[in-house]
PDB file of C-alpha atoms in Angstrom:
ATOM      1  CA  MET W 284       0.000   0.000   0.000  1.00  0.00           C
ATOM      2  CA  SER W 285       1.368   3.422  -0.920  1.00  0.00           C
ATOM      3  CA  GLY W 286       1.918   6.132   1.672  1.00  0.00           C
ATOM      4  CA  ARG W 287      -0.986   8.135   0.285  1.00  0.00           C
ATOM      5  CA  ALA W 288      -3.338   5.158   0.418  1.00  0.00           C
ATOM      6  CA  ALA W 289      -2.269   4.476   4.025  1.00  0.00           C
ATOM      7  CA  ASP W 290      -2.961   8.123   4.903  1.00  0.00           C
ATOM      8  CA  ALA W 291      -6.408   7.832   3.320  1.00  0.00           C
ATOM      9  CA  GLY W 292      -7.397   5.215   5.881  1.00  0.00           C
ATOM     10  CA  ARG W 293      -6.462   7.568   8.718  1.00  0.00           C
ATOM     11  CA  CYS W 294      -7.501  11.008   7.503  1.00  0.00           C
ATOM     12  CA  GLY W 295      -9.876  10.366   4.602  1.00  0.00           C
ATOM     13  CA  GLY W 296      -8.493  13.302   2.621  1.00  0.00           C
ATOM     14  CA  ARG W 297      -9.653  16.862   2.099  1.00  0.00           C
ATOM     15  CA  PHE W 298     -12.167  18.902   0.135  1.00  0.00           C
ATOM     16  CA  VAL W 299     -10.972  22.467  -0.565  1.00  0.00           C
ATOM     17  CA  LEU W 300     -12.826  25.412  -2.094  1.00  0.00           C
ATOM     18  CA  HIS W 301     -10.313  28.019  -3.280  1.00  0.00           C
ATOM     19  CA  ARG W 302     -12.538  31.107  -3.166  1.00  0.00           C
ATOM     20  CA  PHE W 303     -11.876  34.764  -4.007  1.00  0.00           C
ATOM     21  CA  ASN W 304     -11.544  35.608  -0.295  1.00  0.00           C
ATOM     22  CA  GLY W 305      -9.624  32.556   0.953  1.00  0.00           C
ATOM     23  CA  ASP W 306      -9.740  28.802   1.179  1.00  0.00           C
ATOM     24  CA  GLU W 307     -12.464  26.727   2.776  1.00  0.00           C
ATOM     25  CA  VAL W 308     -11.023  23.400   3.923  1.00  0.00           C
ATOM     26  CA  TYR W 309     -13.091  20.367   4.912  1.00  0.00           C
ATOM     27  CA  ARG W 310     -12.391  16.785   5.871  1.00  0.00           C
ATOM     28  CA  ILE W 311     -14.181  14.152   3.844  1.00  0.00           C
ATOM     29  CA  ALA W 312     -17.209  12.523   5.491  1.00  0.00           C
ATOM     30  CA  SER W 313     -17.831  10.009   2.698  1.00  0.00           C
ATOM     31  CA  ALA W 314     -16.609   9.382  -0.834  1.00  0.00           C
ATOM     32  CA  ASP W 315     -17.836   6.684  -3.186  1.00  0.00           C
ATOM     33  CA  ILE W 316     -17.320   5.444  -6.731  1.00  0.00           C
ATOM     34  CA  TRP W 317     -19.929   3.302  -8.428  1.00  0.00           C
ATOM     35  CA  VAL W 318     -20.895   2.172 -11.896  1.00  0.00           C
ATOM     36  CA  SER W 319     -24.371   2.722 -13.297  1.00  0.00           C
ATOM     37  CA  VAL W 320     -25.421   0.386 -16.080  1.00  0.00           C
ATOM     38  CA  ALA W 321     -28.661   1.036 -17.944  1.00  0.00           C
ATOM     39  CA  GLU W 322     -30.878  -2.015 -17.543  1.00  0.00           C
ATOM     40  CA  GLY W 323     -30.672  -4.273 -20.574  1.00  0.00           C
ATOM     41  CA  SER W 324     -28.116  -1.961 -22.163  1.00  0.00           C
ATOM     42  CA  GLU W 325     -25.081  -3.001 -24.164  1.00  0.00           C
ATOM     43  CA  GLY W 326     -24.073   0.644 -24.498  1.00  0.00           C
ATOM     44  CA  PRO W 327     -21.970   2.957 -22.364  1.00  0.00           C
ATOM     45  CA  VAL W 328     -21.828   2.842 -18.591  1.00  0.00           C
ATOM     46  CA  THR W 329     -21.532   5.772 -16.212  1.00  0.00           C
ATOM     47  CA  LEU W 330     -18.761   5.896 -13.638  1.00  0.00           C
ATOM     48  CA  TRP W 331     -20.026   8.036 -10.736  1.00  0.00           C
ATOM     49  CA  PHE W 332     -17.934   9.863  -8.144  1.00  0.00           C
ATOM     50  CA  GLU W 333     -19.800  11.201  -5.110  1.00  0.00           C
ATOM     51  CA  ILE W 334     -18.318  13.007  -2.132  1.00  0.00           C
ATOM     52  CA  LEU W 335     -19.631  14.683   1.001  1.00  0.00           C
ATOM     53  CA  ALA W 336     -17.526  16.995   3.155  1.00  0.00           C
ATOM     54  CA  ASP W 337     -17.691  16.939   6.942  1.00  0.00           C
ATOM     55  CA  SER W 338     -19.086  20.148   8.453  1.00  0.00           C
ATOM     56  CA  ASP W 339     -17.336  19.537  11.798  1.00  0.00           C
ATOM     57  CA  GLY W 340     -13.936  21.152  12.158  1.00  0.00           C
ATOM     58  CA  ALA W 341     -14.172  22.931   8.812  1.00  0.00           C
ATOM     59  CA  ARG W 342     -12.187  26.074   8.075  1.00  0.00           C
ATOM     60  CA  ARG W 343     -14.583  28.459   6.320  1.00  0.00           C
ATOM     61  CA  CYS W 344     -14.286  31.955   4.917  1.00  0.00           C
ATOM     62  CA  GLU W 345     -15.698  34.853   6.901  1.00  0.00           C
ATOM     63  CA  ASP W 346     -18.724  35.351   4.622  1.00  0.00           C
ATOM     64  CA  THR W 347     -19.873  31.715   4.947  1.00  0.00           C
ATOM     65  CA  ALA W 348     -18.764  30.856   8.503  1.00  0.00           C
ATOM     66  CA  ASP W 349     -22.220  31.380  10.026  1.00  0.00           C
ATOM     67  CA  LEU W 350     -23.938  29.220   7.401  1.00  0.00           C
ATOM     68  CA  GLY W 351     -22.377  26.007   8.730  1.00  0.00           C
ATOM     69  CA  MET W 352     -22.576  24.394   5.287  1.00  0.00           C
ATOM     70  CA  ALA W 353     -20.486  21.516   3.986  1.00  0.00           C
ATOM     71  CA  PRO W 354     -20.121  20.976   0.247  1.00  0.00           C
ATOM     72  CA  SER W 355     -20.873  17.810  -1.643  1.00  0.00           C
ATOM     73  CA  ALA W 356     -20.189  16.997  -5.269  1.00  0.00           C
ATOM     74  CA  GLU W 357     -20.977  14.392  -7.873  1.00  0.00           C
ATOM     75  CA  VAL W 358     -19.699  13.671 -11.339  1.00  0.00           C
ATOM     76  CA  GLY W 359     -20.850  10.995 -13.764  1.00  0.00           C
ATOM     77  CA  ILE W 360     -18.541  10.132 -16.645  1.00  0.00           C
ATOM     78  CA  GLU W 361     -19.886   8.026 -19.493  1.00  0.00           C
ATOM     79  CA  LEU W 362     -17.459   5.381 -20.727  1.00  0.00           C
ATOM     80  CA  PRO W 363     -17.771   2.520 -23.227  1.00  0.00           C
ATOM     81  CA  ASP W 364     -17.058   0.144 -20.313  1.00  0.00           C
ATOM     82  CA  VAL W 365     -15.263   0.175 -16.969  1.00  0.00           C
ATOM     83  CA  ASP W 366     -12.392  -2.094 -15.988  1.00  0.00           C
ATOM     84  CA  VAL W 367     -11.877  -1.344 -12.300  1.00  0.00           C
ATOM     85  CA  ASP W 368      -8.472  -3.041 -12.389  1.00  0.00           C
ATOM     86  CA  ALA W 369      -7.290  -0.550 -15.029  1.00  0.00           C
ATOM     87  CA  LEU W 370      -8.348   2.665 -13.269  1.00  0.00           C
ATOM     88  CA  VAL W 371      -5.078   3.427 -11.442  1.00  0.00           C
ATOM     89  CA  GLY W 372      -3.055   5.951 -13.408  1.00  0.00           C
ATOM     90  CA  ARG W 373      -6.018   7.095 -15.464  1.00  0.00           C
ATOM     91  CA  GLU W 374      -7.158  10.692 -15.785  1.00  0.00           C
ATOM     92  CA  LEU W 375     -10.870  11.100 -16.432  1.00  0.00           C
ATOM     93  CA  VAL W 376     -12.109  14.404 -17.812  1.00  0.00           C
ATOM     94  CA  LEU W 377     -15.609  15.880 -17.925  1.00  0.00           C
ATOM     95  CA  PRO W 378     -15.775  19.475 -19.196  1.00  0.00           C
ATOM     96  CA  GLY W 379     -19.268  20.097 -17.806  1.00  0.00           C
ATOM     97  CA  VAL W 380     -21.688  22.632 -19.226  1.00  0.00           C
ATOM     98  CA  ARG W 381     -20.317  25.810 -20.786  1.00  0.00           C
ATOM     99  CA  SER W 382     -23.300  28.158 -20.656  1.00  0.00           C
ATOM    100  CA  ASP W 383     -24.291  29.951 -17.468  1.00  0.00           C
ATOM    101  CA  ASP W 384     -27.907  29.296 -18.464  1.00  0.00           C
ATOM    102  CA  GLU W 385     -27.421  25.520 -18.423  1.00  0.00           C
ATOM    103  CA  ASP W 386     -27.449  23.072 -15.594  1.00  0.00           C
ATOM    104  CA  SER W 387     -25.896  19.646 -15.550  1.00  0.00           C
ATOM    105  CA  CYS W 388     -27.054  16.541 -13.810  1.00  0.00           C
ATOM    106  CA  MET W 389     -23.696  14.877 -14.578  1.00  0.00           C
ATOM    107  CA  SER W 390     -21.452  17.291 -12.654  1.00  0.00           C
ATOM    108  CA  LEU W 391     -22.789  19.239  -9.698  1.00  0.00           C
ATOM    109  CA  LEU W 392     -21.560  20.915  -6.530  1.00  0.00           C
ATOM    110  CA  TYR W 393     -24.007  21.392  -3.653  1.00  0.00           C
ATOM    111  CA  TYR W 394     -23.462  24.102  -1.050  1.00  0.00           C
ATOM    112  CA  CYS W 395     -26.310  26.554  -0.433  1.00  0.00           C
ATOM    113  CA  GLU W 396     -27.591  25.833  -3.934  1.00  0.00           C
ATOM    114  CA  HIS W 397     -26.572  23.308  -6.539  1.00  0.00           C
ATOM    115  CA  GLN W 398     -24.444  24.525  -9.390  1.00  0.00           C
ATOM    116  CA  PRO W 399     -22.554  22.966 -12.283  1.00  0.00           C
ATOM    117  CA  LEU W 400     -18.974  21.836 -11.921  1.00  0.00           C
ATOM    118  CA  ARG W 401     -16.795  22.574 -14.945  1.00  0.00           C
ATOM    119  CA  ASP W 402     -13.415  21.328 -16.110  1.00  0.00           C
ATOM    120  CA  ASN W 403     -13.528  18.188 -13.966  1.00  0.00           C
ATOM    121  CA  ARG W 404     -10.261  16.250 -13.920  1.00  0.00           C
ATOM    122  CA  ILE W 405     -10.159  13.103 -11.834  1.00  0.00           C
ATOM    123  CA  THR W 406      -6.863  11.249 -11.522  1.00  0.00           C
ATOM    124  CA  VAL W 407      -6.866   7.781  -9.981  1.00  0.00           C
ATOM    125  CA  VAL W 408      -3.587   7.773  -8.054  1.00  0.00           C
ATOM    126  CA  SER W 409      -3.571   4.420  -6.266  1.00  0.00           C
ATOM    127  CA  ARG W 410      -5.678   1.532  -5.037  1.00  0.00           C
ATOM    128  CA  ASP W 411      -5.883  -0.584  -1.905  1.00  0.00           C
ATOM    129  CA  GLY W 412      -8.621  -3.199  -2.329  1.00  0.00           C
ATOM    130  CA  ASP W 413     -11.901  -1.328  -2.855  1.00  0.00           C
ATOM    131  CA  ARG W 414     -10.399   2.049  -1.861  1.00  0.00           C
ATOM    132  CA  PHE W 415      -9.052   4.337  -4.566  1.00  0.00           C
ATOM    133  CA  TRP W 416      -6.993   7.447  -3.816  1.00  0.00           C
ATOM    134  CA  LEU W 417      -8.146  10.236  -6.152  1.00  0.00           C
ATOM    135  CA  ARG W 418      -7.242  13.792  -7.049  1.00  0.00           C
ATOM    136  CA  TRP W 419     -10.211  15.712  -8.436  1.00  0.00           C
ATOM    137  CA  THR W 420     -10.134  19.325  -9.584  1.00  0.00           C
ATOM    138  CA  ALA W 421     -12.903  21.451 -11.056  1.00  0.00           C
ATOM    139  CA  VAL W 422     -14.220  25.013 -11.151  1.00  0.00           C
ATOM    140  CA  THR W 423     -17.615  26.435 -10.303  1.00  0.00           C
ATOM    141  CA  GLU W 424     -19.338  29.694  -9.540  1.00  0.00           C
ATOM    142  CA  ASP W 425     -18.623  31.129  -6.086  1.00  0.00           C
ATOM    143  CA  VAL W 426     -20.561  29.274  -3.376  1.00  0.00           C
ATOM    144  CA  ASN W 427     -21.963  32.420  -1.770  1.00  0.00           C
ATOM    145  CA  TYR W 428     -22.373  34.763  -4.760  1.00  0.00           C
ATOM    146  CA  TYR W 429     -24.396  33.144  -7.544  1.00  0.00           C
ATOM    147  CA  ASP W 430     -24.509  36.226  -9.781  1.00  0.00           C
ATOM    148  CA  GLY W 431     -21.103  35.931 -11.465  1.00  0.00           C
ATOM    149  CA  SER W 432     -19.765  38.979  -9.596  1.00  0.00           C
ATOM    150  CA  LYS W 433     -16.897  36.991  -8.044  1.00  0.00           C
ATOM    151  CA  PRO W 434     -14.153  34.945  -9.716  1.00  0.00           C
ATOM    152  CA  PRO W 435     -14.812  31.218 -10.127  1.00  0.00           C
ATOM    153  CA  THR W 436     -14.126  28.941  -7.183  1.00  0.00           C
ATOM    154  CA  ARG W 437     -11.507  26.264  -7.767  1.00  0.00           C
ATOM    155  CA  VAL W 438     -12.445  22.921  -6.243  1.00  0.00           C
ATOM    156  CA  GLU W 439      -9.672  20.574  -5.124  1.00  0.00           C
ATOM    157  CA  ILE W 440     -10.437  17.157  -3.674  1.00  0.00           C
ATOM    158  CA  GLU W 441      -7.929  14.545  -2.635  1.00  0.00           C
ATOM    159  CA  GLY W 442      -8.832  11.418  -0.753  1.00  0.00           C
ATOM    160  CA  ALA W 443      -9.905   7.812  -0.560  1.00  0.00           C
ATOM    161  CA  PHE W 444     -13.046   6.785  -2.431  1.00  0.00           C
ATOM    162  CA  LEU W 445     -14.765   3.475  -1.733  1.00  0.00           C
ATOM    163  CA  PHE W 446     -15.705   1.509  -4.867  1.00  0.00           C
ATOM    164  CA  LYS W 447     -19.219   0.108  -4.714  1.00  0.00           C
ATOM    165  CA  ARG W 448     -20.510  -2.478  -7.143  1.00  0.00           C
ATOM    166  CA  ALA W 449     -22.535  -1.692 -10.253  1.00  0.00           C
ATOM    167  CA  SER W 450     -26.179  -0.694 -10.088  1.00  0.00           C
ATOM    168  CA  GLY W 451     -28.812  -0.584 -12.758  1.00  0.00           C
TER     169      GLY W 451
END
Protein backbone atom coordinates (compact mmCIF):
# COMPACT_ATOMS: atom_id res chain seq x y z
CA MET A 1 0.00 0.00 0.00
CA SER A 2 1.37 3.42 -0.92
CA GLY A 3 1.92 6.13 1.67
CA ARG A 4 -0.99 8.13 0.28
CA ALA A 5 -3.34 5.16 0.42
CA ALA A 6 -2.27 4.48 4.02
CA ASP A 7 -2.96 8.12 4.90
CA ALA A 8 -6.41 7.83 3.32
CA GLY A 9 -7.40 5.21 5.88
CA ARG A 10 -6.46 7.57 8.72
CA CYS A 11 -7.50 11.01 7.50
CA GLY A 12 -9.88 10.37 4.60
CA GLY A 13 -8.49 13.30 2.62
CA ARG A 14 -9.65 16.86 2.10
CA PHE A 15 -12.17 18.90 0.13
CA VAL A 16 -10.97 22.47 -0.57
CA LEU A 17 -12.83 25.41 -2.09
CA HIS A 18 -10.31 28.02 -3.28
CA ARG A 19 -12.54 31.11 -3.17
CA PHE A 20 -11.88 34.76 -4.01
CA ASN A 21 -11.54 35.61 -0.30
CA GLY A 22 -9.62 32.56 0.95
CA ASP A 23 -9.74 28.80 1.18
CA GLU A 24 -12.46 26.73 2.78
CA VAL A 25 -11.02 23.40 3.92
CA TYR A 26 -13.09 20.37 4.91
CA ARG A 27 -12.39 16.78 5.87
CA ILE A 28 -14.18 14.15 3.84
CA ALA A 29 -17.21 12.52 5.49
CA SER A 30 -17.83 10.01 2.70
CA ALA A 31 -16.61 9.38 -0.83
CA ASP A 32 -17.84 6.68 -3.19
CA ILE A 33 -17.32 5.44 -6.73
CA TRP A 34 -19.93 3.30 -8.43
CA VAL A 35 -20.89 2.17 -11.90
CA SER A 36 -24.37 2.72 -13.30
CA VAL A 37 -25.42 0.39 -16.08
CA ALA A 38 -28.66 1.04 -17.94
CA GLU A 39 -30.88 -2.01 -17.54
CA GLY A 40 -30.67 -4.27 -20.57
CA SER A 41 -28.12 -1.96 -22.16
CA GLU A 42 -25.08 -3.00 -24.16
CA GLY A 43 -24.07 0.64 -24.50
CA PRO A 44 -21.97 2.96 -22.36
CA VAL A 45 -21.83 2.84 -18.59
CA THR A 46 -21.53 5.77 -16.21
CA LEU A 47 -18.76 5.90 -13.64
CA TRP A 48 -20.03 8.04 -10.74
CA PHE A 49 -17.93 9.86 -8.14
CA GLU A 50 -19.80 11.20 -5.11
CA ILE A 51 -18.32 13.01 -2.13
CA LEU A 52 -19.63 14.68 1.00
CA ALA A 53 -17.53 16.99 3.15
CA ASP A 54 -17.69 16.94 6.94
CA SER A 55 -19.09 20.15 8.45
CA ASP A 56 -17.34 19.54 11.80
CA GLY A 57 -13.94 21.15 12.16
CA ALA A 58 -14.17 22.93 8.81
CA ARG A 59 -12.19 26.07 8.08
CA ARG A 60 -14.58 28.46 6.32
CA CYS A 61 -14.29 31.96 4.92
CA GLU A 62 -15.70 34.85 6.90
CA ASP A 63 -18.72 35.35 4.62
CA THR A 64 -19.87 31.71 4.95
CA ALA A 65 -18.76 30.86 8.50
CA ASP A 66 -22.22 31.38 10.03
CA LEU A 67 -23.94 29.22 7.40
CA GLY A 68 -22.38 26.01 8.73
CA MET A 69 -22.58 24.39 5.29
CA ALA A 70 -20.49 21.52 3.99
CA PRO A 71 -20.12 20.98 0.25
CA SER A 72 -20.87 17.81 -1.64
CA ALA A 73 -20.19 17.00 -5.27
CA GLU A 74 -20.98 14.39 -7.87
CA VAL A 75 -19.70 13.67 -11.34
CA GLY A 76 -20.85 10.99 -13.76
CA ILE A 77 -18.54 10.13 -16.65
CA GLU A 78 -19.89 8.03 -19.49
CA LEU A 79 -17.46 5.38 -20.73
CA PRO A 80 -17.77 2.52 -23.23
CA ASP A 81 -17.06 0.14 -20.31
CA VAL A 82 -15.26 0.17 -16.97
CA ASP A 83 -12.39 -2.09 -15.99
CA VAL A 84 -11.88 -1.34 -12.30
CA ASP A 85 -8.47 -3.04 -12.39
CA ALA A 86 -7.29 -0.55 -15.03
CA LEU A 87 -8.35 2.66 -13.27
CA VAL A 88 -5.08 3.43 -11.44
CA GLY A 89 -3.06 5.95 -13.41
CA ARG A 90 -6.02 7.09 -15.46
CA GLU A 91 -7.16 10.69 -15.79
CA LEU A 92 -10.87 11.10 -16.43
CA VAL A 93 -12.11 14.40 -17.81
CA LEU A 94 -15.61 15.88 -17.92
CA PRO A 95 -15.77 19.47 -19.20
CA GLY A 96 -19.27 20.10 -17.81
CA VAL A 97 -21.69 22.63 -19.23
CA ARG A 98 -20.32 25.81 -20.79
CA SER A 99 -23.30 28.16 -20.66
CA ASP A 100 -24.29 29.95 -17.47
CA ASP A 101 -27.91 29.30 -18.46
CA GLU A 102 -27.42 25.52 -18.42
CA ASP A 103 -27.45 23.07 -15.59
CA SER A 104 -25.90 19.65 -15.55
CA CYS A 105 -27.05 16.54 -13.81
CA MET A 106 -23.70 14.88 -14.58
CA SER A 107 -21.45 17.29 -12.65
CA LEU A 108 -22.79 19.24 -9.70
CA LEU A 109 -21.56 20.92 -6.53
CA TYR A 110 -24.01 21.39 -3.65
CA TYR A 111 -23.46 24.10 -1.05
CA CYS A 112 -26.31 26.55 -0.43
CA GLU A 113 -27.59 25.83 -3.93
CA HIS A 114 -26.57 23.31 -6.54
CA GLN A 115 -24.44 24.53 -9.39
CA PRO A 116 -22.55 22.97 -12.28
CA LEU A 117 -18.97 21.84 -11.92
CA ARG A 118 -16.80 22.57 -14.95
CA ASP A 119 -13.41 21.33 -16.11
CA ASN A 120 -13.53 18.19 -13.97
CA ARG A 121 -10.26 16.25 -13.92
CA ILE A 122 -10.16 13.10 -11.83
CA THR A 123 -6.86 11.25 -11.52
CA VAL A 124 -6.87 7.78 -9.98
CA VAL A 125 -3.59 7.77 -8.05
CA SER A 126 -3.57 4.42 -6.27
CA ARG A 127 -5.68 1.53 -5.04
CA ASP A 128 -5.88 -0.58 -1.91
CA GLY A 129 -8.62 -3.20 -2.33
CA ASP A 130 -11.90 -1.33 -2.86
CA ARG A 131 -10.40 2.05 -1.86
CA PHE A 132 -9.05 4.34 -4.57
CA TRP A 133 -6.99 7.45 -3.82
CA LEU A 134 -8.15 10.24 -6.15
CA ARG A 135 -7.24 13.79 -7.05
CA TRP A 136 -10.21 15.71 -8.44
CA THR A 137 -10.13 19.32 -9.58
CA ALA A 138 -12.90 21.45 -11.06
CA VAL A 139 -14.22 25.01 -11.15
CA THR A 140 -17.61 26.43 -10.30
CA GLU A 141 -19.34 29.69 -9.54
CA ASP A 142 -18.62 31.13 -6.09
CA VAL A 143 -20.56 29.27 -3.38
CA ASN A 144 -21.96 32.42 -1.77
CA TYR A 145 -22.37 34.76 -4.76
CA TYR A 146 -24.40 33.14 -7.54
CA ASP A 147 -24.51 36.23 -9.78
CA GLY A 148 -21.10 35.93 -11.46
CA SER A 149 -19.77 38.98 -9.60
CA LYS A 150 -16.90 36.99 -8.04
CA PRO A 151 -14.15 34.94 -9.72
CA PRO A 152 -14.81 31.22 -10.13
CA THR A 153 -14.13 28.94 -7.18
CA ARG A 154 -11.51 26.26 -7.77
CA VAL A 155 -12.44 22.92 -6.24
CA GLU A 156 -9.67 20.57 -5.12
CA ILE A 157 -10.44 17.16 -3.67
CA GLU A 158 -7.93 14.54 -2.63
CA GLY A 159 -8.83 11.42 -0.75
CA ALA A 160 -9.91 7.81 -0.56
CA PHE A 161 -13.05 6.78 -2.43
CA LEU A 162 -14.76 3.47 -1.73
CA PHE A 163 -15.70 1.51 -4.87
CA LYS A 164 -19.22 0.11 -4.71
CA ARG A 165 -20.51 -2.48 -7.14
CA ALA A 166 -22.53 -1.69 -10.25
CA SER A 167 -26.18 -0.69 -10.09
CA GLY A 168 -28.81 -0.58 -12.76
